[in-house]
Short mmCIF file of C-alpha atoms in Angstrom, two decimals:
data_model
loop_
_atom_site.label_atom_id
_atom_site.label_comp_id
_atom_site.label_asym_id
_atom_site.label_seq_id
_atom_site.Cartn_x
_atom_site.Cartn_y
_atom_site.Cartn_z
CA ASN N 1 30.78 57.04 -2.19
CA GLY N 2 29.20 54.11 -0.38
CA ARG N 3 31.47 54.15 2.65
CA VAL N 4 30.29 53.70 6.21
CA LEU N 5 30.51 56.09 9.12
CA LEU N 6 31.45 54.61 12.50
CA ARG N 7 29.50 56.16 15.34
CA PRO N 8 29.93 55.66 19.07
CA GLY N 9 28.26 52.52 20.37
CA LYS N 10 28.75 48.78 20.23
CA ILE N 11 27.93 46.08 17.73
CA CYS N 12 25.77 43.42 19.39
CA LEU N 13 27.71 40.17 19.39
CA ASP N 14 24.51 38.14 19.16
CA LYS N 15 24.24 39.57 15.64
CA VAL N 16 27.61 38.12 14.61
CA LYS N 17 28.10 34.52 13.52
CA PRO N 18 30.55 32.44 11.46
CA LEU N 19 30.57 33.19 7.73
CA GLU N 20 29.06 30.03 6.24
CA THR N 21 30.10 30.94 2.72
CA GLN N 22 33.82 31.34 3.44
CA VAL N 23 35.42 28.89 1.01
CA ALA N 24 39.13 29.58 1.47
CA GLY N 25 41.68 31.43 3.53
CA HIS N 26 42.65 31.48 7.18
CA GLY N 27 40.11 29.74 9.36
CA THR N 28 39.19 27.05 6.83
CA GLY N 29 40.44 23.53 6.28
CA ALA N 30 42.49 21.76 8.93
CA LYS N 31 44.26 24.84 10.35
CA ILE N 32 42.18 25.11 13.49
CA SER N 33 44.51 27.67 15.05
CA HIS N 34 43.44 30.34 12.56
CA ARG N 35 40.42 32.53 13.14
CA GLY N 36 37.68 32.43 10.55
CA MET N 37 35.61 35.21 9.04
CA LEU N 38 32.45 36.44 10.74
CA ILE N 39 29.23 37.87 9.38
CA HIS N 40 27.04 40.58 10.91
CA GLU N 41 23.33 40.39 10.19
CA ASP N 42 23.31 43.97 8.90
CA GLY N 43 25.49 42.94 5.97
CA TYR N 44 29.09 43.30 7.06
CA VAL N 45 31.87 40.73 6.96
CA PHE N 46 34.55 40.76 9.66
CA LYS N 47 37.83 39.53 8.19
CA PRO N 48 40.66 38.73 10.63
CA ALA N 49 43.70 40.88 9.95
CA GLN N 50 46.84 38.84 9.36
CA ALA N 51 49.99 39.44 11.36
CA PRO N 52 52.25 42.28 10.14
CA PRO N 53 53.42 43.06 7.58
CA LYS N 54 50.66 41.33 5.59
CA GLY N 55 47.74 42.51 7.71
CA THR N 56 49.08 46.05 7.93
CA ARG N 57 49.64 46.13 4.18
CA GLU N 58 46.07 45.04 3.45
CA ILE N 59 44.52 47.56 5.82
CA GLN N 60 46.63 50.39 4.40
CA PHE N 61 45.68 49.36 0.88
CA TYR N 62 41.95 49.47 1.65
CA GLU N 63 42.34 52.79 3.48
CA ARG N 64 44.21 54.28 0.54
CA ILE N 65 41.90 53.28 -2.30
CA SER N 66 38.70 53.93 -0.31
CA SER N 67 39.67 57.57 0.35
CA SER N 68 41.72 58.44 -2.72
CA ASN N 69 40.62 60.65 -5.60
CA HIS N 70 43.17 59.14 -7.97
CA PRO N 71 41.25 57.73 -10.97
CA VAL N 72 42.96 54.34 -10.77
CA ASP N 73 42.19 54.04 -7.06
CA LYS N 74 38.58 55.05 -7.58
CA MET N 75 38.11 52.50 -10.33
CA LEU N 76 39.87 49.79 -8.35
CA TYR N 77 37.70 50.51 -5.32
CA SER N 78 34.63 49.80 -7.45
CA LEU N 79 36.05 46.32 -8.12
CA VAL N 80 36.60 45.30 -4.48
CA PRO N 81 34.26 44.82 -1.50
CA LYS N 82 33.41 48.10 0.19
CA PHE N 83 35.65 48.83 3.17
CA PHE N 84 34.14 50.13 6.40
CA GLY N 85 37.19 50.42 8.63
CA THR N 86 38.71 48.10 11.22
CA GLU N 87 37.62 46.84 14.60
CA THR N 88 39.22 45.08 17.53
CA ILE N 89 37.46 42.24 19.34
CA SER N 90 38.71 41.58 22.86
CA ARG N 91 38.24 38.18 24.48
CA ASP N 92 37.97 38.33 28.29
CA GLY N 93 40.02 41.50 28.26
CA ILE N 94 43.13 39.38 27.77
CA SER N 95 43.61 38.79 24.05
CA SER N 96 42.33 40.88 21.19
CA SER N 97 42.13 40.48 17.43
CA GLN N 98 41.84 43.09 14.73
CA TYR N 99 39.27 42.68 11.96
CA LEU N 100 38.64 44.47 8.68
CA ILE N 101 34.98 45.36 8.22
CA LEU N 102 33.95 44.64 4.64
CA GLU N 103 30.84 44.48 2.50
CA ASP N 104 29.00 41.14 2.52
CA LEU N 105 28.86 40.14 -1.14
CA THR N 106 26.10 37.62 -0.43
CA LYS N 107 23.79 40.12 1.24
CA GLY N 108 20.21 39.78 0.02
CA MET N 109 20.83 36.41 -1.62
CA VAL N 110 18.64 33.48 -0.65
CA SER N 111 21.07 30.65 -1.53
CA PRO N 112 24.48 32.06 -2.45
CA CYS N 113 26.94 29.94 -4.45
CA VAL N 114 30.56 31.04 -4.10
CA MET N 115 33.87 30.38 -5.83
CA ASP N 116 37.30 31.69 -4.81
CA VAL N 117 39.87 31.77 -7.63
CA LYS N 118 43.37 32.98 -6.83
CA ILE N 119 44.86 34.89 -9.76
CA GLY N 120 48.45 34.75 -10.99
CA ALA N 121 51.06 32.19 -11.99
CA LYS N 122 53.19 33.78 -9.27
CA THR N 123 51.37 33.96 -5.93
CA TYR N 124 54.04 35.66 -3.84
CA GLY N 125 55.40 39.18 -3.79
CA PRO N 126 58.91 40.47 -4.46
CA ASP N 127 59.64 40.23 -0.73
CA ALA N 128 59.11 36.43 -0.62
CA THR N 129 61.85 34.14 0.64
CA ARG N 130 63.15 31.35 -1.56
CA ALA N 131 61.40 28.82 0.69
CA LYS N 132 58.08 30.65 0.22
CA MET N 133 58.57 30.75 -3.55
CA GLN N 134 59.21 27.01 -3.69
CA GLN N 135 56.25 26.31 -1.45
CA GLU N 136 53.86 28.35 -3.59
CA ASP N 137 55.21 27.06 -6.91
CA ALA N 138 54.51 23.47 -5.80
CA LYS N 139 50.77 24.10 -5.48
CA TYR N 140 47.99 23.77 -8.07
CA LEU N 141 50.36 22.41 -10.71
CA GLY N 142 47.62 21.77 -13.26
CA THR N 143 46.42 25.38 -13.50
CA LYS N 144 48.62 27.88 -11.66
CA LYS N 145 51.70 27.98 -13.87
CA PRO N 146 50.08 26.99 -17.18
CA LEU N 147 46.95 29.15 -16.84
CA GLY N 148 47.64 31.65 -14.07
CA TYR N 149 44.79 30.79 -11.72
CA SER N 150 44.02 28.39 -8.86
CA VAL N 151 40.57 27.35 -7.61
CA LEU N 152 40.75 27.55 -3.81
CA GLY N 153 37.20 26.47 -3.08
CA ILE N 154 33.62 26.27 -4.31
CA ILE N 155 30.22 26.21 -2.65
CA ASN N 156 27.38 25.11 -4.89
CA ARG N 157 23.78 24.18 -4.21
CA SER N 158 21.19 21.90 -5.71
CA GLY N 159 17.52 21.03 -5.43
CA LYS N 160 14.56 23.13 -4.39
CA ASN N 161 15.99 23.54 -0.90
CA GLY N 162 19.37 24.66 -2.21
CA ALA N 163 21.31 21.99 -0.32
CA LEU N 164 24.87 23.25 0.20
CA LYS N 165 27.92 21.31 -0.98
CA ARG N 166 31.55 22.31 -0.41
CA PHE N 167 34.57 21.66 -2.57
CA ASP N 168 37.79 22.59 -0.80
CA LYS N 169 41.26 23.21 -2.19
CA THR N 170 41.62 19.51 -3.05
CA PHE N 171 39.32 20.09 -6.01
CA GLY N 172 41.54 22.83 -7.42
CA MET N 173 44.74 20.91 -6.74
CA GLU N 174 43.50 17.89 -8.69
CA LEU N 175 42.51 19.92 -11.76
CA GLU N 176 44.53 19.35 -14.92
CA THR N 177 45.08 21.95 -17.62
CA SER N 178 42.88 19.87 -19.92
CA SER N 179 40.04 19.47 -17.41
CA VAL N 180 39.31 23.06 -16.34
CA SER N 181 35.80 22.76 -17.76
CA LYS N 182 35.04 21.00 -14.46
CA ILE N 183 35.20 24.44 -12.84
CA ILE N 184 32.13 25.51 -14.80
CA GLN N 185 30.40 22.17 -14.34
CA VAL N 186 30.79 22.20 -10.56
CA PHE N 187 30.20 25.89 -9.86
CA PHE N 188 26.99 25.99 -11.90
CA ASN N 189 26.01 22.35 -11.31
CA THR N 190 25.45 22.02 -15.04
CA ASP N 191 24.39 18.37 -14.92
CA VAL N 192 21.08 19.25 -13.30
CA GLU N 193 20.38 22.98 -13.61
CA GLU N 194 18.41 24.77 -16.32
CA PRO N 195 20.82 25.31 -19.27
CA LYS N 196 19.30 28.63 -20.31
CA ILE N 197 19.78 30.17 -16.86
CA VAL N 198 23.26 28.67 -16.52
CA LYS N 199 24.22 30.27 -19.81
CA GLN N 200 22.86 33.64 -18.69
CA LEU N 201 24.82 33.45 -15.43
CA ILE N 202 28.00 32.57 -17.29
CA ALA N 203 27.43 35.47 -19.69
CA GLN N 204 27.10 37.88 -16.79
CA PHE N 205 30.28 36.63 -15.14
CA THR N 206 32.06 36.86 -18.49
CA ALA N 207 31.05 40.50 -18.74
CA GLU N 208 32.26 41.20 -15.20
CA LEU N 209 35.57 39.48 -15.91
CA GLY N 210 35.85 41.59 -19.05
CA ARG N 211 35.37 44.77 -17.02
CA ILE N 212 38.19 43.82 -14.62
CA LYS N 213 40.35 42.75 -17.55
CA THR N 214 39.91 46.12 -19.23
CA PHE N 215 41.01 47.88 -16.05
CA PHE N 216 44.17 45.79 -15.66
CA GLU N 217 45.09 46.24 -19.31
CA SER N 218 45.75 49.91 -18.59
CA GLN N 219 46.56 50.34 -14.89
CA THR N 220 50.26 50.51 -13.95
CA ARG N 221 49.85 51.77 -10.39
CA TYR N 222 49.79 48.41 -8.59
CA HIS N 223 51.09 44.86 -8.89
CA ILE N 224 48.79 42.55 -6.95
CA TYR N 225 49.97 39.10 -5.87
CA ALA N 226 48.00 36.22 -4.30
CA SER N 227 44.69 38.05 -4.58
CA SER N 228 41.52 36.23 -5.59
CA LEU N 229 38.38 36.80 -7.55
CA LEU N 230 35.28 35.97 -5.50
CA LEU N 231 32.42 34.92 -7.77
CA VAL N 232 28.95 34.80 -6.21
CA TYR N 233 25.51 34.06 -7.61
CA ASP N 234 22.12 33.32 -6.06
CA HIS N 235 21.01 29.74 -6.68
CA SER N 236 17.41 30.75 -6.03
CA ILE N 237 17.33 32.19 -9.56
CA PHE N 238 16.80 28.63 -10.79
CA GLY N 239 13.49 28.47 -8.93
CA SER N 240 12.43 31.99 -9.92
CA ARG N 241 10.40 33.14 -12.87
CA GLU N 242 12.89 35.92 -13.37
CA ASN N 243 15.77 35.56 -15.76
CA VAL N 244 19.26 36.83 -15.20
CA THR N 245 19.83 39.89 -17.33
CA SER N 246 21.74 38.89 -20.44
CA VAL N 247 24.80 41.00 -21.12
CA ASP N 248 26.42 41.69 -24.46
CA ASN N 249 30.15 41.69 -23.89
CA ASN N 250 33.17 42.17 -26.09
CA SER N 251 34.90 39.03 -24.90
CA ASP N 252 37.67 37.49 -26.93
CA THR N 253 36.68 34.79 -29.40
CA PRO N 254 37.41 31.45 -27.73
CA VAL N 255 40.26 29.40 -29.11
CA GLY N 256 38.88 26.15 -30.52
CA GLY N 257 35.28 25.21 -31.13
CA CYS N 258 32.62 24.07 -28.70
CA GLN N 259 30.25 21.16 -28.73
CA SER N 260 26.91 20.82 -27.01
CA ALA N 261 26.81 18.89 -23.77
CA PRO N 262 23.76 16.73 -23.01
CA ASN N 263 22.27 19.52 -20.92
CA GLY N 264 22.53 22.06 -23.70
CA VAL N 265 25.34 24.18 -22.26
CA LYS N 266 28.26 24.70 -24.65
CA MET N 267 31.26 22.62 -23.68
CA PRO N 268 34.82 22.96 -24.96
CA ARG N 269 35.91 20.03 -27.12
CA ASN N 270 38.39 18.86 -24.52
CA ALA N 271 35.78 18.70 -21.73
CA GLN N 272 36.04 15.54 -19.70
CA ASN N 273 33.23 13.75 -17.91
CA GLY N 274 33.21 13.28 -14.16
CA VAL N 275 33.87 15.62 -11.27
CA VAL N 276 36.28 15.12 -8.41
CA VAL N 277 34.43 15.49 -5.13
CA PRO N 278 36.93 16.16 -2.33
CA ARG N 279 36.27 15.90 1.37
CA GLU N 280 33.86 18.44 2.80
CA SER N 281 35.28 21.30 4.81
CA GLN N 282 34.60 21.09 8.54
CA ASN N 283 35.43 24.69 9.41
CA GLY N 284 31.83 25.64 10.16
CA ASP N 285 31.60 23.73 13.44
CA ARG N 286 35.02 24.92 14.56
CA VAL N 287 34.34 28.59 13.96
CA SER N 288 30.91 28.27 15.58
CA HIS N 289 32.65 26.95 18.69
CA ILE N 290 35.07 29.88 18.73
CA VAL N 291 32.28 32.42 18.41
CA GLU N 292 30.13 30.68 21.03
CA ASN N 293 32.95 30.67 23.57
CA THR N 294 33.82 34.24 22.74
CA THR N 295 30.29 35.44 23.39
CA GLN N 296 29.82 33.47 26.58
CA ASN N 297 33.10 34.71 27.96
CA GLY N 298 32.12 38.32 27.59
CA THR N 299 33.84 39.35 24.39
CA GLN N 300 33.79 43.10 23.90
CA MET N 301 34.27 45.29 20.92
CA SER N 302 36.58 48.29 21.24
CA HIS N 303 34.98 51.70 21.70
CA SER N 304 35.32 52.60 18.02
CA ALA N 305 33.05 49.81 16.91
CA ALA N 306 29.55 50.79 16.60
CA LYS N 307 26.49 51.19 14.68
CA LEU N 308 27.36 51.06 11.00
CA SER N 309 25.29 53.34 8.86
CA HIS N 310 25.60 53.79 5.12
CA ARG N 311 26.52 57.22 3.84
CA ASP N 312 25.11 56.19 0.49
CA GLU N 313 23.23 52.90 0.63
CA ASP N 314 22.63 52.57 -3.10
CA SER N 315 26.22 53.01 -4.17
CA ALA N 316 27.35 50.33 -1.71
CA ARG N 317 25.10 47.71 -3.26
CA PRO N 318 26.50 45.40 -5.91
CA HIS N 319 25.12 46.43 -9.27
CA HIS N 320 23.53 43.12 -10.21
CA GLU N 321 20.95 41.27 -8.17
CA HIS N 322 21.94 37.69 -8.93
CA VAL N 323 25.63 37.90 -9.90
CA ARG N 324 28.52 39.56 -8.07
CA LEU N 325 32.25 39.44 -8.71
CA LYS N 326 34.94 41.26 -6.74
CA ILE N 327 38.69 41.13 -6.20
CA ILE N 328 39.58 40.15 -2.62
CA ASP N 329 42.66 39.68 -0.40
CA PHE N 330 45.30 42.39 -0.60
CA ALA N 331 48.14 41.32 1.69
CA HIS N 332 50.62 41.34 -1.21
CA VAL N 333 50.15 44.62 -3.08
CA PHE N 334 53.24 46.46 -4.34
CA PRO N 335 53.90 49.57 -6.46
CA GLY N 336 53.50 48.96 -10.18
CA GLN N 337 56.35 51.30 -11.12
CA GLU N 338 54.56 52.29 -14.32
CA THR N 339 54.41 48.72 -15.68
CA ARG N 340 51.37 46.54 -16.26
CA ASP N 341 50.61 43.72 -13.87
CA GLU N 342 51.27 40.97 -16.42
CA ASN N 343 51.11 38.24 -13.79
CA PHE N 344 47.56 39.17 -12.79
CA LEU N 345 46.56 39.79 -16.40
CA PHE N 346 47.78 36.35 -17.48
CA GLY N 347 45.45 34.53 -15.11
CA LEU N 348 42.60 36.95 -15.68
CA ASN N 349 42.78 36.53 -19.46
CA ASN N 350 42.71 32.74 -19.20
CA LEU N 351 39.80 32.71 -16.72
CA HIS N 352 37.92 35.12 -18.96
CA GLN N 353 38.58 32.84 -21.92
CA LEU N 354 37.30 29.83 -19.98
CA PHE N 355 34.00 31.56 -19.20
CA SER N 356 33.76 32.94 -22.74
CA SER N 357 34.00 29.42 -24.16
CA PHE N 358 30.71 28.51 -22.49
CA THR N 359 28.69 31.51 -23.71
#
């Protein structure tokens, strides 16, 4: 089933470092008081657990679907990063923090490009206060309410060396409903990259979105709020002789025609030129400082930590070498009460349609 067994021992802290490809969430942006995500060289991501009830809810959700034999849970677990338990990191024996241990979706990639898209026109659960509702509804006005998704961050790369460039939440906040083609342009760097490979990557993501869409069209077990889709591809494919496997998918016919852009990639008729380039995130240095201090001050993992060994290595690997897409962040999951999650489906359908329009 691809899960991991925890065995007595300790994870070496010199094998843990800040997660360079974290594009959104706690620990990024200007909120220096939040802890960022960490990466272990063996291919595990350490995600800080949020304070209760959100952190508790997310851990319980992962524990439930990773051990359940219910068909909906089993299918849903195949659409999320593999869960390997939790761990507590203690700093100086005084303060400690709990982490979820998750699959690294960039493992094996040479130059991963990452995009975090929060799904749903409503990004708060039924337990939200009126103040929280108003706060959330005021964000991402160009895409959240009209289209049901919000781009929280993008990392793309360019050139033979795969130089990394970050686009933080400012990019997503400045998007208009009529300019969402910029999402494709920025994520795939369409102005400079090989159109044929770009098109193949988009086709693969479209197929993956279609698979998730099919699942949510029938599942009534959960309503998921404020969760994201994490889209990852390996930029090194552009310098490789390999091609991304083309996928035939039964995506919906796009509304409206397309016209060819100068680089040969299909562009919707309302595509606008120009890309907003927001300020670059500075979280990398900050998190590096936290980890450095932690290590030097004798941080220790709790006794349950340990060597992580795969029960079934093959089943834990993402199924496609160059393209990976998973649902992430489950602090706001509630019972579906035998009704479809129309809020999640709304955003998913529109994101699927956006990708379909470029294939």
